[in-house]
Coordinates of C-alpha atoms in Angstrom, one line a residue:
Chain A
M1 CA 49.9 78.0 68.9
M2 CA 53.0 77.7 71.2
T3 CA 54.5 80.6 69.3
F4 CA 51.9 82.8 71.0
I5 CA 51.6 81.1 74.3
I6 CA 55.3 81.2 75.2
P7 CA 55.8 85.0 74.7
I8 CA 52.6 85.8 76.6
C9 CA 53.8 83.6 79.5
M10 CA 57.2 85.2 79.4
L11 CA 55.6 88.7 79.5
L12 CA 52.9 88.0 82.1
G13 CA 54.9 85.7 84.4
P14 CA 57.7 88.2 85.4
V15 CA 55.2 91.1 85.7
T16 CA 53.0 89.0 88.0
I17 CA 55.9 87.8 90.1
A18 CA 57.3 91.4 90.3
S19 CA 54.0 92.9 91.4
L20 CA 53.6 90.1 94.0
L21 CA 57.0 91.1 95.2
V22 CA 55.8 94.6 96.1
W23 CA 53.8 92.9 98.9
G24 CA 56.1 89.9 99.3
E25 CA 59.2 91.9 100.0
R26 CA 57.6 93.9 102.7
R27 CA 56.2 90.7 104.3
L28 CA 59.6 89.0 104.1
L29 CA 61.5 92.0 105.4
A30 CA 59.1 92.1 108.3
L31 CA 59.7 88.4 108.9
F32 CA 63.4 88.8 109.0
Q33 CA 63.2 91.7 111.4
E34 CA 60.6 90.1 113.7
R35 CA 57.7 92.4 112.7
Y36 CA 54.4 91.6 111.0
G37 CA 54.4 93.7 107.9
P38 CA 51.2 94.4 105.9
N39 CA 49.0 91.6 107.2
R40 CA 45.5 93.3 107.5
L41 CA 44.0 93.2 104.0
G42 CA 42.9 89.8 102.8
I43 CA 44.6 86.4 103.4
L44 CA 48.2 87.1 104.7
G45 CA 47.7 90.7 103.7
I46 CA 47.8 90.0 100.0
G47 CA 45.0 92.6 99.5
Q48 CA 47.7 95.2 100.1
L49 CA 48.8 94.7 96.5
P50 CA 45.6 95.7 94.7
A51 CA 45.2 98.5 97.2
D52 CA 48.7 99.9 96.5
M53 CA 48.1 99.5 92.7
L54 CA 44.8 101.4 93.0
K55 CA 46.4 104.2 95.0
M56 CA 49.2 104.5 92.4
F57 CA 46.6 104.6 89.5
F58 CA 44.7 107.5 91.1
K59 CA 47.6 109.6 92.1
Q60 CA 48.3 112.7 90.0
D61 CA 50.8 111.9 87.3
W62 CA 52.8 115.1 87.5
I63 CA 55.5 116.2 85.0
P64 CA 57.5 119.0 86.5
P65 CA 57.4 122.1 84.3
F66 CA 61.2 122.4 84.5
A67 CA 61.8 118.8 83.3
D68 CA 62.8 117.7 79.8
K69 CA 59.3 116.3 79.0
F70 CA 60.1 113.7 76.3
V71 CA 63.1 112.2 78.1
F72 CA 61.2 112.3 81.4
V73 CA 58.4 110.1 80.0
L74 CA 60.8 107.9 78.1
A75 CA 63.0 106.9 81.1
P76 CA 60.5 104.7 83.0
A77 CA 59.5 103.0 79.8
I78 CA 63.2 101.9 79.2
V79 CA 63.3 100.2 82.6
M80 CA 60.3 98.0 81.8
A81 CA 61.2 97.4 78.2
T82 CA 64.8 96.3 78.7
A83 CA 64.0 94.1 81.7
L84 CA 61.0 92.4 80.0
F85 CA 63.0 92.0 76.7
S86 CA 65.7 90.1 78.5
F87 CA 63.2 87.4 79.4
M88 CA 63.1 86.6 75.7
V89 CA 66.2 84.4 76.0
V90 CA 65.5 82.8 79.4
P91 CA 64.8 79.0 79.0
I92 CA 62.2 77.8 81.5
A93 CA 62.0 74.2 80.2
P94 CA 63.5 72.3 77.2
G95 CA 62.0 74.2 74.2
F96 CA 60.0 76.6 76.3
V97 CA 61.9 79.8 75.4
V98 CA 60.9 82.7 73.1
W99 CA 64.1 82.9 71.1
D100 CA 66.6 80.0 71.5
S101 CA 69.4 82.3 70.4
D102 CA 73.1 81.5 69.9
V103 CA 73.9 84.9 71.4
G104 CA 71.4 84.6 74.3
L105 CA 73.8 85.4 77.1
L106 CA 75.3 88.4 75.2
L107 CA 71.9 89.7 74.5
F108 CA 71.0 89.5 78.2
L109 CA 74.2 91.4 79.1
A110 CA 73.5 94.0 76.4
L111 CA 70.0 94.6 77.6
S112 CA 71.0 94.9 81.2
A113 CA 73.6 97.4 80.1
L114 CA 70.9 99.4 78.2
G115 CA 68.9 99.4 81.4
A116 CA 71.4 101.9 82.8
Y117 CA 70.0 104.5 80.5
A118 CA 66.7 104.6 82.3
V119 CA 68.3 105.6 85.6
V120 CA 70.7 108.0 84.0
L121 CA 68.1 109.7 81.8
A122 CA 65.6 109.9 84.7
G123 CA 68.2 111.6 86.8
W124 CA 69.1 114.1 84.1
S125 CA 65.7 114.9 82.8
S126 CA 64.2 115.7 86.2
N127 CA 66.4 118.8 86.3
N128 CA 66.9 118.5 90.0
K129 CA 70.3 118.3 91.7
Y130 CA 69.5 115.3 93.8
S131 CA 68.1 113.4 90.8
L132 CA 71.2 114.4 88.8
L133 CA 73.5 113.1 91.6
G134 CA 71.5 109.9 91.8
G135 CA 71.8 109.5 88.0
L136 CA 75.5 110.2 88.0
R137 CA 76.1 107.6 90.8
A138 CA 73.9 105.1 89.0
S139 CA 75.8 105.5 85.7
G140 CA 79.2 105.2 87.4
Q141 CA 78.1 102.2 89.4
M142 CA 76.4 100.3 86.5
L143 CA 79.3 100.9 84.1
A144 CA 81.7 99.5 86.6
Y145 CA 79.7 96.5 87.6
E146 CA 78.6 95.6 84.1
V147 CA 82.2 94.9 83.1
F148 CA 82.8 92.1 85.5
M149 CA 79.2 90.9 85.4
G150 CA 80.0 90.0 81.8
L151 CA 83.5 88.6 82.8
S152 CA 82.1 86.5 85.6
V153 CA 79.7 84.5 83.3
M154 CA 82.3 84.0 80.7
G155 CA 83.6 81.0 82.7
V156 CA 80.1 79.5 82.5
A157 CA 80.0 80.1 78.7
A158 CA 83.4 78.6 78.3
R159 CA 82.4 75.5 80.2
A160 CA 79.3 75.1 78.0
G161 CA 81.1 76.1 74.8
S162 CA 78.2 78.3 73.8
F163 CA 76.4 81.6 74.6
N164 CA 73.1 79.7 74.1
L165 CA 71.3 79.5 77.4
T166 CA 69.6 76.2 76.6
R167 CA 73.0 74.7 75.9
I168 CA 74.4 76.2 79.1
V169 CA 71.6 74.5 81.1
E170 CA 72.2 71.2 79.4
S171 CA 75.9 71.4 80.1
Q172 CA 75.1 71.3 83.8
S173 CA 73.4 67.9 83.7
S174 CA 76.1 66.2 85.8
C175 CA 77.1 69.1 88.1
W176 CA 75.7 72.5 88.6
N177 CA 77.9 75.4 87.7
I178 CA 77.8 76.7 91.2
V179 CA 80.4 74.1 92.3
P180 CA 83.2 74.7 89.7
Q181 CA 82.2 78.4 89.2
L182 CA 81.7 79.4 92.8
I183 CA 83.8 82.6 92.4
G184 CA 82.0 83.5 89.2
F185 CA 78.7 83.1 91.1
V186 CA 79.7 85.3 94.0
I187 CA 80.9 88.0 91.6
F188 CA 77.7 87.7 89.5
Y189 CA 75.6 87.9 92.6
I190 CA 77.3 91.1 93.8
A191 CA 77.2 92.6 90.3
A192 CA 73.5 91.7 90.1
L193 CA 72.8 93.6 93.4
A194 CA 74.6 96.6 92.0
E195 CA 73.0 96.3 88.6
T196 CA 69.4 96.3 90.1
H197 CA 70.5 98.9 92.6
R198 CA 69.3 96.9 95.6
T199 CA 70.1 97.8 99.2
P200 CA 73.7 97.4 100.0
F201 CA 74.4 99.2 96.7
D202 CA 71.3 101.4 96.3
L203 CA 73.5 104.6 96.2
A204 CA 71.4 106.0 93.3
E205 CA 68.4 106.3 95.5
A206 CA 69.9 106.6 98.9
E207 CA 67.1 108.4 100.7
S208 CA 69.2 109.4 103.7
E209 CA 71.3 111.7 101.4
L210 CA 69.6 112.2 98.1
V211 CA 65.8 112.4 98.9
A212 CA 64.8 109.6 96.5
G213 CA 67.7 109.8 94.1
F214 CA 67.0 109.6 90.4
H215 CA 63.2 109.2 90.9
S216 CA 62.7 112.1 93.2
E217 CA 60.5 113.9 90.7
Y218 CA 58.5 110.9 89.6
S219 CA 55.0 110.3 90.8
G220 CA 51.9 108.2 90.1
L221 CA 52.2 105.5 87.5
K222 CA 55.7 106.6 86.3
F223 CA 57.1 106.0 89.8
G224 CA 55.2 102.7 89.8
M225 CA 57.0 101.7 86.7
F226 CA 60.4 102.3 88.3
F227 CA 59.1 100.5 91.4
V228 CA 57.9 97.4 89.6
G229 CA 60.8 97.7 87.1
E230 CA 63.2 97.2 90.0
Y231 CA 61.4 94.0 91.0
I232 CA 61.3 92.8 87.4
G233 CA 65.1 93.3 87.4
V234 CA 65.4 91.3 90.6
T235 CA 63.3 88.5 89.0
L236 CA 65.4 88.6 85.9
M237 CA 68.7 88.4 87.7
S238 CA 67.4 85.5 89.9
A239 CA 66.1 83.7 86.8
M240 CA 69.5 84.2 85.1
M241 CA 71.3 82.9 88.1
A242 CA 69.1 79.8 88.2
V243 CA 69.9 79.2 84.5
L244 CA 73.6 80.0 84.7
F245 CA 74.7 78.5 88.0
F246 CA 71.9 76.3 89.4
G247 CA 71.1 74.1 86.4
G248 CA 67.9 75.8 85.2
W249 CA 65.0 73.2 84.9
Q250 CA 67.2 70.3 86.1
G251 CA 66.7 68.9 89.5
P252 CA 67.6 65.8 91.4
F253 CA 64.3 64.2 90.4
W254 CA 61.3 65.1 88.2
S255 CA 63.2 67.7 86.1
G256 CA 60.9 70.3 84.8
P257 CA 60.0 74.0 84.9
W258 CA 58.9 73.8 88.5
W259 CA 62.5 73.4 89.6
F260 CA 63.4 76.5 87.6
I261 CA 60.6 78.5 89.3
L262 CA 61.5 77.2 92.7
K263 CA 65.1 78.2 92.3
T264 CA 64.1 81.6 91.0
I265 CA 61.8 82.3 93.9
L266 CA 64.5 81.1 96.5
L267 CA 67.0 83.4 94.8
I268 CA 64.6 86.4 94.9
M269 CA 64.1 85.7 98.6
S270 CA 67.9 85.7 99.1
F271 CA 67.9 89.2 97.5
V272 CA 65.4 90.3 100.1
L273 CA 67.5 88.7 102.9
V274 CA 70.5 90.6 101.7
R275 CA 68.5 93.8 101.9
A276 CA 67.4 93.0 105.4
T277 CA 70.9 92.2 106.5
F278 CA 73.4 94.6 105.1
P279 CA 73.7 98.3 105.7
R280 CA 74.3 100.6 102.7
A281 CA 77.9 100.8 101.4
R282 CA 79.6 104.1 100.9
Y283 CA 80.0 105.2 97.2
D284 CA 83.8 105.2 97.1
Q285 CA 83.8 101.8 98.8
L286 CA 81.4 100.5 96.2
I287 CA 83.6 101.6 93.3
L288 CA 86.8 100.6 95.0
L289 CA 85.4 97.1 95.7
G290 CA 84.4 96.8 92.0
W291 CA 87.5 97.9 90.3
K292 CA 90.2 96.8 92.7
Y293 CA 88.9 93.5 94.0
L294 CA 86.1 92.0 92.0
F295 CA 87.4 92.9 88.5
P296 CA 90.8 91.2 88.9
L297 CA 89.1 88.3 90.7
A298 CA 86.7 87.9 87.7
L299 CA 89.7 87.9 85.3
L300 CA 91.5 85.3 87.5
N301 CA 88.5 83.1 87.6
L302 CA 88.2 83.3 83.8
L303 CA 91.9 82.4 83.5
I304 CA 91.7 79.4 85.8
T305 CA 88.6 78.2 84.1
G306 CA 90.4 78.4 80.7
V307 CA 93.4 76.5 82.1
V308 CA 91.2 73.8 83.6
I309 CA 89.2 73.4 80.3
L310 CA 92.3 73.2 78.1
W311 CA 94.3 70.9 80.5
Chain B
M1 CA 65.7 88.8 43.7
L2 CA 63.9 89.7 46.9
G3 CA 63.9 93.2 48.1
P4 CA 65.3 94.2 51.5
S5 CA 63.1 93.0 54.4
V6 CA 60.7 95.2 56.2
L7 CA 62.9 95.1 59.3
F8 CA 65.8 96.3 57.3
S9 CA 63.9 99.1 55.6
V10 CA 62.5 100.4 58.9
S11 CA 65.8 100.2 60.8
A12 CA 67.8 101.7 57.9
T13 CA 65.4 104.6 57.6
L14 CA 65.6 105.1 61.4
A15 CA 69.4 104.9 61.3
V16 CA 69.6 107.7 58.6
F17 CA 67.0 109.8 60.4
S18 CA 68.6 109.5 63.9
T19 CA 72.1 110.1 62.6
L20 CA 70.9 113.3 60.9
M21 CA 69.2 114.4 64.1
A22 CA 72.3 113.6 66.2
M23 CA 74.2 116.0 64.0
I24 CA 71.7 118.9 64.0
S25 CA 70.3 118.6 67.6
R26 CA 70.9 121.7 69.6
Q27 CA 71.0 120.0 73.0
A28 CA 73.9 117.8 73.8
I29 CA 71.9 115.1 75.6
H30 CA 69.3 114.9 72.8
A31 CA 72.1 114.5 70.2
L32 CA 73.5 111.7 72.3
L33 CA 70.1 110.0 72.5
Y34 CA 69.7 110.2 68.8
F35 CA 73.2 108.7 68.4
I36 CA 72.2 105.8 70.7
L37 CA 69.0 105.3 68.6
S38 CA 71.2 105.2 65.5
L39 CA 73.5 102.6 67.1
L40 CA 70.4 100.5 68.1
S41 CA 69.1 100.6 64.5
L42 CA 72.5 99.7 63.2
S43 CA 72.4 96.7 65.5
L44 CA 69.0 95.8 64.1
I45 CA 70.4 96.0 60.6
L46 CA 73.3 93.6 61.5
F47 CA 70.8 91.3 63.1
D48 CA 68.6 91.3 60.0
L49 CA 71.7 90.4 57.9
G50 CA 72.2 87.3 60.0
A51 CA 75.3 88.6 61.9
H52 CA 73.8 88.0 65.4
F53 CA 77.1 88.1 67.2
A54 CA 78.0 91.5 65.7
A55 CA 74.6 92.8 66.5
A56 CA 74.8 91.7 70.2
L57 CA 78.3 93.1 70.5
E58 CA 77.1 96.4 69.0
L59 CA 74.4 96.6 71.6
L60 CA 76.7 95.5 74.4
I61 CA 79.8 97.6 73.8
Y62 CA 78.7 100.6 71.8
A63 CA 75.1 101.3 73.0
G64 CA 75.6 99.7 76.4
A65 CA 79.0 100.7 77.6
I66 CA 80.6 103.5 75.6
M67 CA 77.6 105.6 75.2
V68 CA 76.8 105.4 78.9
L69 CA 80.3 106.8 79.5
F70 CA 79.6 109.6 77.0
L71 CA 76.3 110.4 78.8
F72 CA 78.2 110.3 82.1
V73 CA 80.7 112.9 80.9
V74 CA 78.1 115.1 79.4
M75 CA 76.0 115.0 82.6
L76 CA 79.1 115.7 84.7
L77 CA 79.7 118.9 82.7
N78 CA 76.0 119.5 82.4
P79 CA 75.8 122.1 79.6
T80 CA 72.6 124.0 80.4
Q81 CA 72.4 126.4 77.5
E82 CA 71.5 125.2 74.0
L83 CA 74.1 125.2 71.3
P84 CA 73.8 128.1 68.9
R85 CA 72.1 127.3 65.6
K86 CA 74.8 126.2 63.3
N87 CA 75.3 127.0 59.7
L88 CA 74.0 123.8 58.1
W89 CA 74.7 124.5 54.4
L90 CA 77.9 122.6 54.0
P91 CA 77.1 119.5 56.1
G92 CA 73.6 119.5 54.8
S93 CA 74.7 119.4 51.1
L94 CA 77.3 116.7 51.9
F95 CA 74.6 114.7 53.6
V96 CA 72.3 115.0 50.6
A97 CA 75.1 114.1 48.2
F98 CA 76.0 110.9 50.2
L99 CA 72.3 109.9 50.5
A100 CA 71.8 110.4 46.8
E101 CA 74.9 108.2 46.1
L102 CA 73.6 105.5 48.4
I103 CA 70.2 105.4 46.8
W104 CA 71.9 105.4 43.4
L105 CA 74.1 102.4 44.4
M106 CA 71.3 100.4 46.1
P107 CA 69.6 98.6 43.2
G108 CA 73.0 97.3 41.9
K109 CA 73.9 95.5 45.2
A110 CA 70.9 93.4 45.9
S111 CA 72.6 90.8 48.0
L112 CA 70.8 91.9 51.1
D113 CA 68.3 89.0 50.9
A114 CA 71.0 86.4 51.7
A115 CA 70.1 86.5 55.4
Q116 CA 71.6 83.3 56.5
V117 CA 72.6 83.2 60.2
I118 CA 76.3 83.3 60.6
N119 CA 77.7 80.7 62.9
L120 CA 79.5 81.9 66.0
S121 CA 82.4 79.5 65.7
E122 CA 83.1 80.8 62.1
V123 CA 83.5 84.3 63.5
W124 CA 85.9 83.1 66.2
V125 CA 88.0 81.0 63.9
L126 CA 88.3 84.0 61.6
L127 CA 89.2 86.4 64.4
F128 CA 91.8 84.2 66.2
K129 CA 93.2 82.2 63.3
K130 CA 93.2 84.2 60.1
Y131 CA 93.2 87.7 61.6
G132 CA 94.9 86.7 64.9
V133 CA 97.9 89.0 64.5
L134 CA 95.6 91.9 63.6
V135 CA 93.5 91.3 66.7
E136 CA 96.6 91.2 68.9
L137 CA 98.0 94.4 67.4
S138 CA 94.7 96.3 68.0
S139 CA 94.7 95.1 71.6
F140 CA 98.2 96.6 71.9
L141 CA 96.8 99.9 70.6
L142 CA 94.1 99.8 73.3
L143 CA 96.8 99.0 75.9
A144 CA 98.7 102.1 74.8
G145 CA 95.6 104.1 75.3
L146 CA 95.1 102.6 78.7
I147 CA 98.7 103.5 79.8
A148 CA 98.3 107.0 78.5
A149 CA 95.1 107.5 80.4
Y150 CA 96.8 106.1 83.5
R151 CA 99.7 108.6 83.1
I152 CA 97.3 111.5 82.7
G153 CA 95.3 110.4 85.6
R154 CA 98.3 110.3 87.9
K155 CA 99.1 114.0 87.4

């Protein structure tokens, strides 16, 4: 019975949270900027969500005649598929995980790397120069930030002695990884922002220079998939940070999945806060920051962690 | 003797098909996409054989990193016109010959059902104890490539 319940929870949970974020992010952004945001429809304006969804369903789902049709349709599916697949290895509570894999962490990194294809292919298949520029930017950015996203969590894996995410959570029973792996966390956080292309690093869809970047030509439900896919990515990154650095389901008292959910939601809110706070970086600054500062820092962090473990 | 599993059969067929399509596709990006599909199905085969670590690395490094770089370069050059239809007689006949050989060899080597999951620490011990020198030497080779790329980039 549980073999069916767990996968269904892991599929529906992230999608629900992500679609609530469509409304939640606008409300939170408004809060941070001393505005109201969408507050008219229903309690606290939550009716905005079904209204937006209905609008998106009824819009014309247009495929440009000059686009590469197959790849154009494939790209939004990749966003959703890779992000939702990654939830397979996220442990919510002891035993409450779809696949308690020994390569869980690697699988997460691999799937987030595959997520880069969605943006790149969307940019290419639209056959539009703004989309292509967006796709190019996205591929350069994700390739760079993937590298030390992987390196930054290797310290965590070394401390736990395993890539198994359940074991990683259990290894944090005395002290959360955020304390000994603070540098790793900061690097992972920045890489997560770049990987989900959120605002300081949303060069792939910078509307002030590239119309809407890689999804300029998308409309209707396909655009909706990119839109919700981004929020699923944010949810995934927050869940992974809760697992890797904040002790997963473990809390100071009454350890259980509610701690995990609370940590995930707080981390998602921090993503929104970052978006509300920082202006967009320039592309060369982004790549420079990645290769010249964060990459050596991640290597150094790994080296020091190794020395401390073997001391 | 158990036959190969369903997952293996499906992914192996997919691997052969997508590799073939990668060779005969007339558009560069489509060929690359087929190649990525073939890497994904290879990773599935490794997974089915119990080599989870190798499967994850195949996904992470080949499909996730190297092919994105390939795609990046192809997009940067953006070849708009399709490649001319190639003469497929020689590669085609070679392909058929290899496929026939594989099918002919298959019934003899039926050790595919031994899908026990390989422990990660075994892999590490092998890599850094038994084949340690080899791993270090290959990393030197990569370093040479890195320095060469740096030299070319400086010009």
